[in-house]
Coordinates of C-alpha atoms and ligand atoms in Angstrom, one line a residue:
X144 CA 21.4 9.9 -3.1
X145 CA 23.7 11.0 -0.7
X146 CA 23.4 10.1 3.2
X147 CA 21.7 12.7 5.1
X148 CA 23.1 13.0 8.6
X149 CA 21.2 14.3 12.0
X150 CA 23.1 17.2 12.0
X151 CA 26.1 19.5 10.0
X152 CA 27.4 22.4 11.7
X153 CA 26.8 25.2 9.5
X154 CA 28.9 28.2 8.6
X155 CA 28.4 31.6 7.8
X156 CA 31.5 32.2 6.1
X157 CA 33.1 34.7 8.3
X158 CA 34.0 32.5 11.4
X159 CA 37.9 31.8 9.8
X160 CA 38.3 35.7 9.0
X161 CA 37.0 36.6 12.8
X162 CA 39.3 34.0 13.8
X163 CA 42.4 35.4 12.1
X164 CA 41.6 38.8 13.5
X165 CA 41.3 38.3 17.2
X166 CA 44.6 36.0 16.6
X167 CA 46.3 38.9 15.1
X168 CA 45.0 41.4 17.4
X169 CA 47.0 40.7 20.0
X170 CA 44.8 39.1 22.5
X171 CA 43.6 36.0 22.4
X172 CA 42.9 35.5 25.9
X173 CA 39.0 35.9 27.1
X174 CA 37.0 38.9 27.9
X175 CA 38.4 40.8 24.7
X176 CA 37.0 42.6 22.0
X177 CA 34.8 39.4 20.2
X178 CA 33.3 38.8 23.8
X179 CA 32.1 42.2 24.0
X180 CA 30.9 42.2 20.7
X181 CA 28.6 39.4 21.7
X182 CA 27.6 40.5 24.8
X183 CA 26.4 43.4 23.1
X184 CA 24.6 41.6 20.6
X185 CA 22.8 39.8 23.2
X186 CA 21.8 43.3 24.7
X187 CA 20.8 44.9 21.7
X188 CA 18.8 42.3 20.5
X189 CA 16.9 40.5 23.6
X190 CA 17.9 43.3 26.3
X191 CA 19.6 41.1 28.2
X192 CA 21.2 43.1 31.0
X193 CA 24.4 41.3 31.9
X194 CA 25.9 38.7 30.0
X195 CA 28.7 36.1 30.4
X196 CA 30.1 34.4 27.3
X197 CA 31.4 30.9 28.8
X198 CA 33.2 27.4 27.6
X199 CA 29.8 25.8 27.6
X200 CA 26.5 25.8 28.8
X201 CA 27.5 23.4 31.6
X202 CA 29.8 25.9 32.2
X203 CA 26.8 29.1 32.7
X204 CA 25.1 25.9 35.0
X205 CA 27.8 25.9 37.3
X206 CA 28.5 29.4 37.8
X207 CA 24.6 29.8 38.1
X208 CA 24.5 27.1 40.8
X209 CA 27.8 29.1 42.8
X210 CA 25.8 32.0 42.6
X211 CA 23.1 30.8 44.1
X212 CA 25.1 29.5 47.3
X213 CA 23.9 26.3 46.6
X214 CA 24.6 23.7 49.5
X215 CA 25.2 19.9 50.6
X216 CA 21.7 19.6 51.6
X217 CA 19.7 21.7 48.9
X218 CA 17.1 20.7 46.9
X219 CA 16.6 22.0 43.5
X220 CA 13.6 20.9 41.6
X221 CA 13.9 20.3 37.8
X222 CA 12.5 18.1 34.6
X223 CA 14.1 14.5 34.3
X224 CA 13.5 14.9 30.9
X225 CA 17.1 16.8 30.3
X226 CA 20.3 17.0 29.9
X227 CA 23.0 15.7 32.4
X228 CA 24.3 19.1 33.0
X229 CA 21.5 20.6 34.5
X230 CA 21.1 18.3 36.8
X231 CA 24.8 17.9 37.7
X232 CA 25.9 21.3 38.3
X233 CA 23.9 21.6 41.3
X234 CA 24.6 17.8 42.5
X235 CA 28.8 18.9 42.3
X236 CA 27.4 21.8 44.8
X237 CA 25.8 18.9 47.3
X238 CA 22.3 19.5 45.9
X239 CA 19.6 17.1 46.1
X240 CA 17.8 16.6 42.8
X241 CA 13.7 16.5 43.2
X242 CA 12.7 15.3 39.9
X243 CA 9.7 16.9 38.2
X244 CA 7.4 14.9 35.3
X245 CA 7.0 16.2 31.7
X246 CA 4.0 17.7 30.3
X247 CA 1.4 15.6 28.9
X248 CA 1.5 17.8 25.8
X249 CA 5.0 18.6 25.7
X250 CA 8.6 17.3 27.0
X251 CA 8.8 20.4 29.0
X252 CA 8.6 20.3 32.8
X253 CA 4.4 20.0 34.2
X254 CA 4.5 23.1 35.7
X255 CA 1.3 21.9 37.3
X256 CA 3.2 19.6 39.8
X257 CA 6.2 22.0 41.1
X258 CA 4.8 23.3 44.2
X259 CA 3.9 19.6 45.7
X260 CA 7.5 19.1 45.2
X261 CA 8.2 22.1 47.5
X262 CA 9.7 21.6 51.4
X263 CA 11.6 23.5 53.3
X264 CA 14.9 22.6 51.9
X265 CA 14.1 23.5 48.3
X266 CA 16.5 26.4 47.2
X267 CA 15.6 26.6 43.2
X268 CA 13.7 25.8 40.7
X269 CA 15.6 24.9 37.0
X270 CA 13.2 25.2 34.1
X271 CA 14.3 23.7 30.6
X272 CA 12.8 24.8 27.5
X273 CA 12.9 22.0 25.7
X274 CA 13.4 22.5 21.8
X275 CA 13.2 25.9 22.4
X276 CA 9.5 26.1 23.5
X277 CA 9.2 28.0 26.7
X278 CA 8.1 26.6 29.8
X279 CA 5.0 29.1 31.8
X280 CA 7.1 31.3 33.1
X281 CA 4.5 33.4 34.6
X282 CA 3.2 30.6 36.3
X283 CA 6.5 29.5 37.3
X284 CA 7.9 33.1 38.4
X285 CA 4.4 33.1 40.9
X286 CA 5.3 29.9 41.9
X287 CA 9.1 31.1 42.9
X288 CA 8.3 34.4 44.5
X289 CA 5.5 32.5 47.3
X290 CA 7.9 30.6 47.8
X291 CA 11.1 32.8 48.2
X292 CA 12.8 30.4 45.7
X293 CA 14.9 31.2 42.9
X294 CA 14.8 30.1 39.0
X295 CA 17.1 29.2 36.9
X296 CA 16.6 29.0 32.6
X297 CA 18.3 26.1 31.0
X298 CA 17.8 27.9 27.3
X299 CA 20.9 25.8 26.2
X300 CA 17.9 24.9 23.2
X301 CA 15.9 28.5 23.5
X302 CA 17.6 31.1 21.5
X303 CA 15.6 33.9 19.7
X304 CA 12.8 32.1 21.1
X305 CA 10.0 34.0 23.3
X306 CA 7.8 33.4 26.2
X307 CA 4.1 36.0 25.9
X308 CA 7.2 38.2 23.8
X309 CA 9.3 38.0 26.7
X310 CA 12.8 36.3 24.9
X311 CA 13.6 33.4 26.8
X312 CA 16.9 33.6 29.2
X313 CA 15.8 37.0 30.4
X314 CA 12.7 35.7 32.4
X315 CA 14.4 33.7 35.1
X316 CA 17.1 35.0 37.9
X317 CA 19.6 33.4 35.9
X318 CA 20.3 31.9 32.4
X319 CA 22.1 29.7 30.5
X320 CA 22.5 29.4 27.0
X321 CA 24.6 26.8 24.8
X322 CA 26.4 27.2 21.3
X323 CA 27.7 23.7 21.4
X324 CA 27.6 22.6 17.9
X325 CA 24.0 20.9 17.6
X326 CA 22.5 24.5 18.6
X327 CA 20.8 27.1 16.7
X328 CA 24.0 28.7 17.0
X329 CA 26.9 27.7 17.1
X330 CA 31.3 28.1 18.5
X331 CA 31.8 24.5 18.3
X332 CA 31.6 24.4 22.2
X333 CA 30.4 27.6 24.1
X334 CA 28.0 28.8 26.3
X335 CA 26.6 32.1 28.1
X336 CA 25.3 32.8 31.6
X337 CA 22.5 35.8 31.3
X338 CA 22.0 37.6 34.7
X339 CA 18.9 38.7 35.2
X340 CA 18.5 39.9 38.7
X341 CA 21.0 42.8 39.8
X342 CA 21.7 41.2 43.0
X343 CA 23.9 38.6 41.5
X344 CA 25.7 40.6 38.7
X345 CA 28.8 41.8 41.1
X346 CA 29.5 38.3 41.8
X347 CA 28.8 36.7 38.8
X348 CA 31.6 38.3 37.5
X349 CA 33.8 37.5 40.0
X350 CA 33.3 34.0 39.5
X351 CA 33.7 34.1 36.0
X352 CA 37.1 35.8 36.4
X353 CA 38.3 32.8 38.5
X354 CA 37.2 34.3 42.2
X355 CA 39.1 37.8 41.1
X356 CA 37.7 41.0 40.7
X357 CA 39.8 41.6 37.6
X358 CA 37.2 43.3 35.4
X359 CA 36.6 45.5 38.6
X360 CA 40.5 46.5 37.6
X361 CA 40.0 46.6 33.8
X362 CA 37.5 48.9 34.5
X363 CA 39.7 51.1 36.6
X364 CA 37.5 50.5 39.6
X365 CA 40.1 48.8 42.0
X366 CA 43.7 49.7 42.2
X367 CA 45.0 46.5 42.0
X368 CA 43.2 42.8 41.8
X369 CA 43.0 40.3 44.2
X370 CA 41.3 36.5 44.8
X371 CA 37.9 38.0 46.6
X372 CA 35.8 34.9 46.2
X373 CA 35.5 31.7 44.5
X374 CA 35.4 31.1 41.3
X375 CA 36.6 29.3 37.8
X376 CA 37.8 29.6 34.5
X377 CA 34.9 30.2 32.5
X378 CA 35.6 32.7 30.1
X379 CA 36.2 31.6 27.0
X380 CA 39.1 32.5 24.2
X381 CA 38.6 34.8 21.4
X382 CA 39.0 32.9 19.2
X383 CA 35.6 31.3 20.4
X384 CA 34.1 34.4 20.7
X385 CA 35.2 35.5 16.8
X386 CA 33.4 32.2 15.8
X387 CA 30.4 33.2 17.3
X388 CA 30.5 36.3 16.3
X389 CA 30.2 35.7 12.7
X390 CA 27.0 33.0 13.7
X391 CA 25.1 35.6 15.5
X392 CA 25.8 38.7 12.5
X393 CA 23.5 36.0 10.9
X394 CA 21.3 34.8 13.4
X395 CA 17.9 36.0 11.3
X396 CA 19.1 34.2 8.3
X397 CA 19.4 30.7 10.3
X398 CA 16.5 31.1 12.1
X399 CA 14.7 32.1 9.0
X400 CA 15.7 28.7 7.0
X401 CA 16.0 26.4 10.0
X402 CA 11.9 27.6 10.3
X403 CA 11.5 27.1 6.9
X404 CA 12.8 23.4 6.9
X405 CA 10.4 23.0 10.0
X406 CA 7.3 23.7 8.3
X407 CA 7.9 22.0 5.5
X408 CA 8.4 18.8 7.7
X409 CA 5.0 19.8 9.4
X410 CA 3.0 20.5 6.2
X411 CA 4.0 17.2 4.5
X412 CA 3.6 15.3 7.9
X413 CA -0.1 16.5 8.4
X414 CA -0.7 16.5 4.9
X415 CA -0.1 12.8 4.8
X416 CA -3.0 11.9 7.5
X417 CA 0.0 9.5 10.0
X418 CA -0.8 7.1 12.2
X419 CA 1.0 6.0 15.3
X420 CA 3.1 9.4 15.5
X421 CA 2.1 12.6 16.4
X422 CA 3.6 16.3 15.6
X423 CA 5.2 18.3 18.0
X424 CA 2.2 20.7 19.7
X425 CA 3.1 24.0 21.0
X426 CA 1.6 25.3 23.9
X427 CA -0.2 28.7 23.2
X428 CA 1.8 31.3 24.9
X429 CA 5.3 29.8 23.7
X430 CA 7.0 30.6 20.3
X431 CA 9.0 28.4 17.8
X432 CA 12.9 28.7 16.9
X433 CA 12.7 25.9 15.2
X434 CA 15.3 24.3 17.4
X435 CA 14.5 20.3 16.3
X436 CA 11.9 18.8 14.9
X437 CA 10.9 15.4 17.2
X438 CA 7.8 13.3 16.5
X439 CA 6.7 11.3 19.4
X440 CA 5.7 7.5 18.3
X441 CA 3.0 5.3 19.4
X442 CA 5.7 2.7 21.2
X443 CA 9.4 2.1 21.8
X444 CA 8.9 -0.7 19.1
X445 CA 7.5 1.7 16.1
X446 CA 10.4 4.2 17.1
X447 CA 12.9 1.7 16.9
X448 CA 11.6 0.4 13.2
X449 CA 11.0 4.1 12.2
X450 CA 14.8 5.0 12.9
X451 CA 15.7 1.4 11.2
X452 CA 13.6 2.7 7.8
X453 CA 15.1 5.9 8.0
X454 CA 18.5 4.9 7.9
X455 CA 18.3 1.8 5.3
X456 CA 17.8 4.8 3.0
X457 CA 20.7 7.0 4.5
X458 CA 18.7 8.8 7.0
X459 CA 19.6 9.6 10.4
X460 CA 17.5 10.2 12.9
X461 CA 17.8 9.7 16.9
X462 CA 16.3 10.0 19.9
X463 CA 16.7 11.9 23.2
X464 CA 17.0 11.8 26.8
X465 CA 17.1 8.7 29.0
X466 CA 14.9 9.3 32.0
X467 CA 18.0 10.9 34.8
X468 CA 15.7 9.6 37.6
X469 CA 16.3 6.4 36.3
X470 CA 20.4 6.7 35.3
X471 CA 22.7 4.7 36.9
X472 CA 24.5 7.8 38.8
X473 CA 20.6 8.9 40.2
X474 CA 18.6 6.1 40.5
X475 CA 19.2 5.1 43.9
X476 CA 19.3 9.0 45.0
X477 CA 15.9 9.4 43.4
X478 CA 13.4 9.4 45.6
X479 CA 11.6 6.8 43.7
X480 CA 8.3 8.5 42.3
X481 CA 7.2 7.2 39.0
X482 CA 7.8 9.8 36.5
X483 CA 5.2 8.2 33.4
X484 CA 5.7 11.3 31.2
X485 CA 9.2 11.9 31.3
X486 CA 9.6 7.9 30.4
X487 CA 7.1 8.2 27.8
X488 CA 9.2 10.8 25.7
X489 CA 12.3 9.0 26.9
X490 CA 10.8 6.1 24.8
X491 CA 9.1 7.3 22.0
X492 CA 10.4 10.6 21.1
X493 CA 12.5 10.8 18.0
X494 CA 14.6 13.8 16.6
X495 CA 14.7 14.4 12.7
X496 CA 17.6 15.7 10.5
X497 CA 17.7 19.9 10.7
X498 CA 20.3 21.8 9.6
X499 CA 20.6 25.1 7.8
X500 CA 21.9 23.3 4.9
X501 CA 19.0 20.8 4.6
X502 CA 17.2 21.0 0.7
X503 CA 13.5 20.8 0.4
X504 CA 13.6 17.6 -2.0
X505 CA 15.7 15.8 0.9
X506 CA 13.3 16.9 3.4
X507 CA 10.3 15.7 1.1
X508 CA 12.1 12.5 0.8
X509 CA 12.3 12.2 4.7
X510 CA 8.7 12.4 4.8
X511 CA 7.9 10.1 2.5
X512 CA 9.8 7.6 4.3
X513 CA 7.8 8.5 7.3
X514 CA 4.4 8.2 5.5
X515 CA 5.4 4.6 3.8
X516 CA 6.9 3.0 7.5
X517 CA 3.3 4.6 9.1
X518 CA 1.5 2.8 6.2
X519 CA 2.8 -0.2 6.4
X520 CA 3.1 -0.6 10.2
X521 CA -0.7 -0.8 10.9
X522 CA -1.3 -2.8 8.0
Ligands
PLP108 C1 23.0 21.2 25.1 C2 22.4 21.3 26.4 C3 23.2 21.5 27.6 C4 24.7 21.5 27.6 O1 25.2 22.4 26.8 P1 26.8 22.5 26.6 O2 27.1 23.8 26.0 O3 27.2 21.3 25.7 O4 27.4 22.4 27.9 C5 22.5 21.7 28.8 N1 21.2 21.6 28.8 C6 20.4 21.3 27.7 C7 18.9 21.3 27.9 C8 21.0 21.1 26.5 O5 20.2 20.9 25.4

């Protein structure tokens, strides 16, 4: 049987043909007619006010930390338990990092412990919703407004996933999305910065149009554009754009099988009565978008012979995050609090193969493998 990797981009069929027509259209630049297309997508569908197609998610990070005036001296509190790039877009603006610990039920920041982490100097707090499952927001957004703080969404995992109903990205001041190529949804790299709150949206603009108020022009607005601010190149091409296009004409299709493939993992898991792992839980007010499916394992040791099974038989599965209060860039900026959740999930989380183009008998055989290393582990 054929090798079954962690991941395989999937395509819809139209990216090449979306391609070819913004290339033959005569602009290929950003901001054209594939970029409006998806913003309006994105409006339509989630009623997201103003959106920003960018290069990456990094990219919406940035911008989102620029907007927010953030400042040598700032501190922003968010979950270890993340990706670099959260963390790091606010550290290139001078920001302080105050680490937060995972939830004991899920890798998702403890929502619980934020406002200890509050002083005077805090500026923002950055949620991440972890797999796609939403942090409290409500708790979170009370949290914020005491404290005259502002909050930021890393959805880089979260699309078409909800909060209460409430689509995640259009909770939060600002958001950031990601259609790198291990998303739901993909443009090989790409992001998108959602603006939620009106007092930003003037600028946000601005700074994605490298510090110009160029769409201000476009729009016939301005007699003539100038450099009003700062700003960077974060629009992306058309040609990106096209790609995504053609993704998000689909978007219920993926979401549909990639949520099929996850409950099948979670019927035959639970079905097969597993020691030393456990399934993924989903807090009650959060939805799934079947982003991954991770099992956490009982030690570093189990995971580390789990992902050694797996791939004698041409699996791949990996694992996640290292701990960023404990990376070699943060650890001695870190303000040394232990962190037992976040390392816990650092440890013993592992991510399984999902992928549109996944087949039931391969996920059946993946689960097998599962059930046979928990068998023979404890005996
Ligand atoms: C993927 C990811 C990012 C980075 O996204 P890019 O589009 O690759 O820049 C940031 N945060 C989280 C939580 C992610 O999963």
């Amino acid at each position: 049987m054929n090798n079954i990797p962690f991941n395989k981009p999937y395509l819809t069929g139209k990216e090449a043909h979306y391609i070819y027509q913004a290339v033959y259209s005569g602009k290929i630049s950003g901001n054209g007619i594939y970029t409006k297309k998806c913003h309006e997508f994105f409006n339509d569908k989630y009623g997201f006010e103003q959106c920003l197609l960018t290069t990456s998610c990094t990219d919406a990070l940035e911008m989102a930390a620029i907007l927010l005036d953030i400042k040598e001296g700032d501190e922003v509190i968010m979950p270890s338990y993340t990706f670099v790039s959260t963390a790091n877009a606010f550290v290139l603006r001078g920001a302080k990092i105050i680490f937060c610990d995972s939830r004991i039920d899920h890798p998702g920041m403890d929502e619980s412990q934020i406002e200890a982490l509050i002083t005077l100097k805090t500026k923002a707090i950055v949620v991440v919703h972890y797999d796609g499952v939403a942090c409290d927001m409500d708790l979170v957004m009370d949290i914020a407004n005491r404290h005259n703080l502002y909050v930021v969404e890393d959805a880089a995992q979260a699309i078409d996933s909800y909060y209460k109903g409430r689509p995640l990205g259009g909770i939060g001041h600002l958001a950031a999305f990601s259609f790198h190529e291990t998303k739901n949804i993909i443009s090989g790299e790409g992001g998108m910065l959602v603006v939620n709150a009106p007092e930003f949206a003037k600028r946000a603009e601005i700074i994605w149009e490298k510090g110009t108020n160029r769409s201000a022009f476009f729009r016939g607005e301005v007699d003539k554009y100038s450099w009003v601010d700062v700003g960077s190149s974060f629009l992306p091409s058309e040609l990106i754009s096209a790609f995504l296009y053609a993704q998000l004409e689909n978007l219920d299709d993926i979401q549909q099988k990639r949520k099929q493939h996850w409950t099948q993992y979670e019927s035959e898991l639970k079905g097969g009565g597993l020691t030393g792992i456990q399934l993924p839980q989903l807090p009650p007010f959060a939805s799934n978008n079947a982003h991954m499916f991770y099992l956490l394992c009982e030690s570093s040791q189990f995971r580390e012979g789990l992902i050694d099974h797996l791939k004698t038989s041409g699996v791949y599965a990996v694992f996640h995050y290292l701990s960023l209060h404990k990376s070699p860039f943060y650890l001695n900026k870190h303000d040394g609090r232990e962190l037992p959740e976040t390392d816990r999930y650092s440890e013993n989380l592992v991510r399984l193969p999902l992928y549109y183009q996944l087949e039931a008998n391969q996920i059946t055989k993946i689960t097998q493998l599962i059930i046979q290393f928990c068998n023979s582990y404890h005996n």
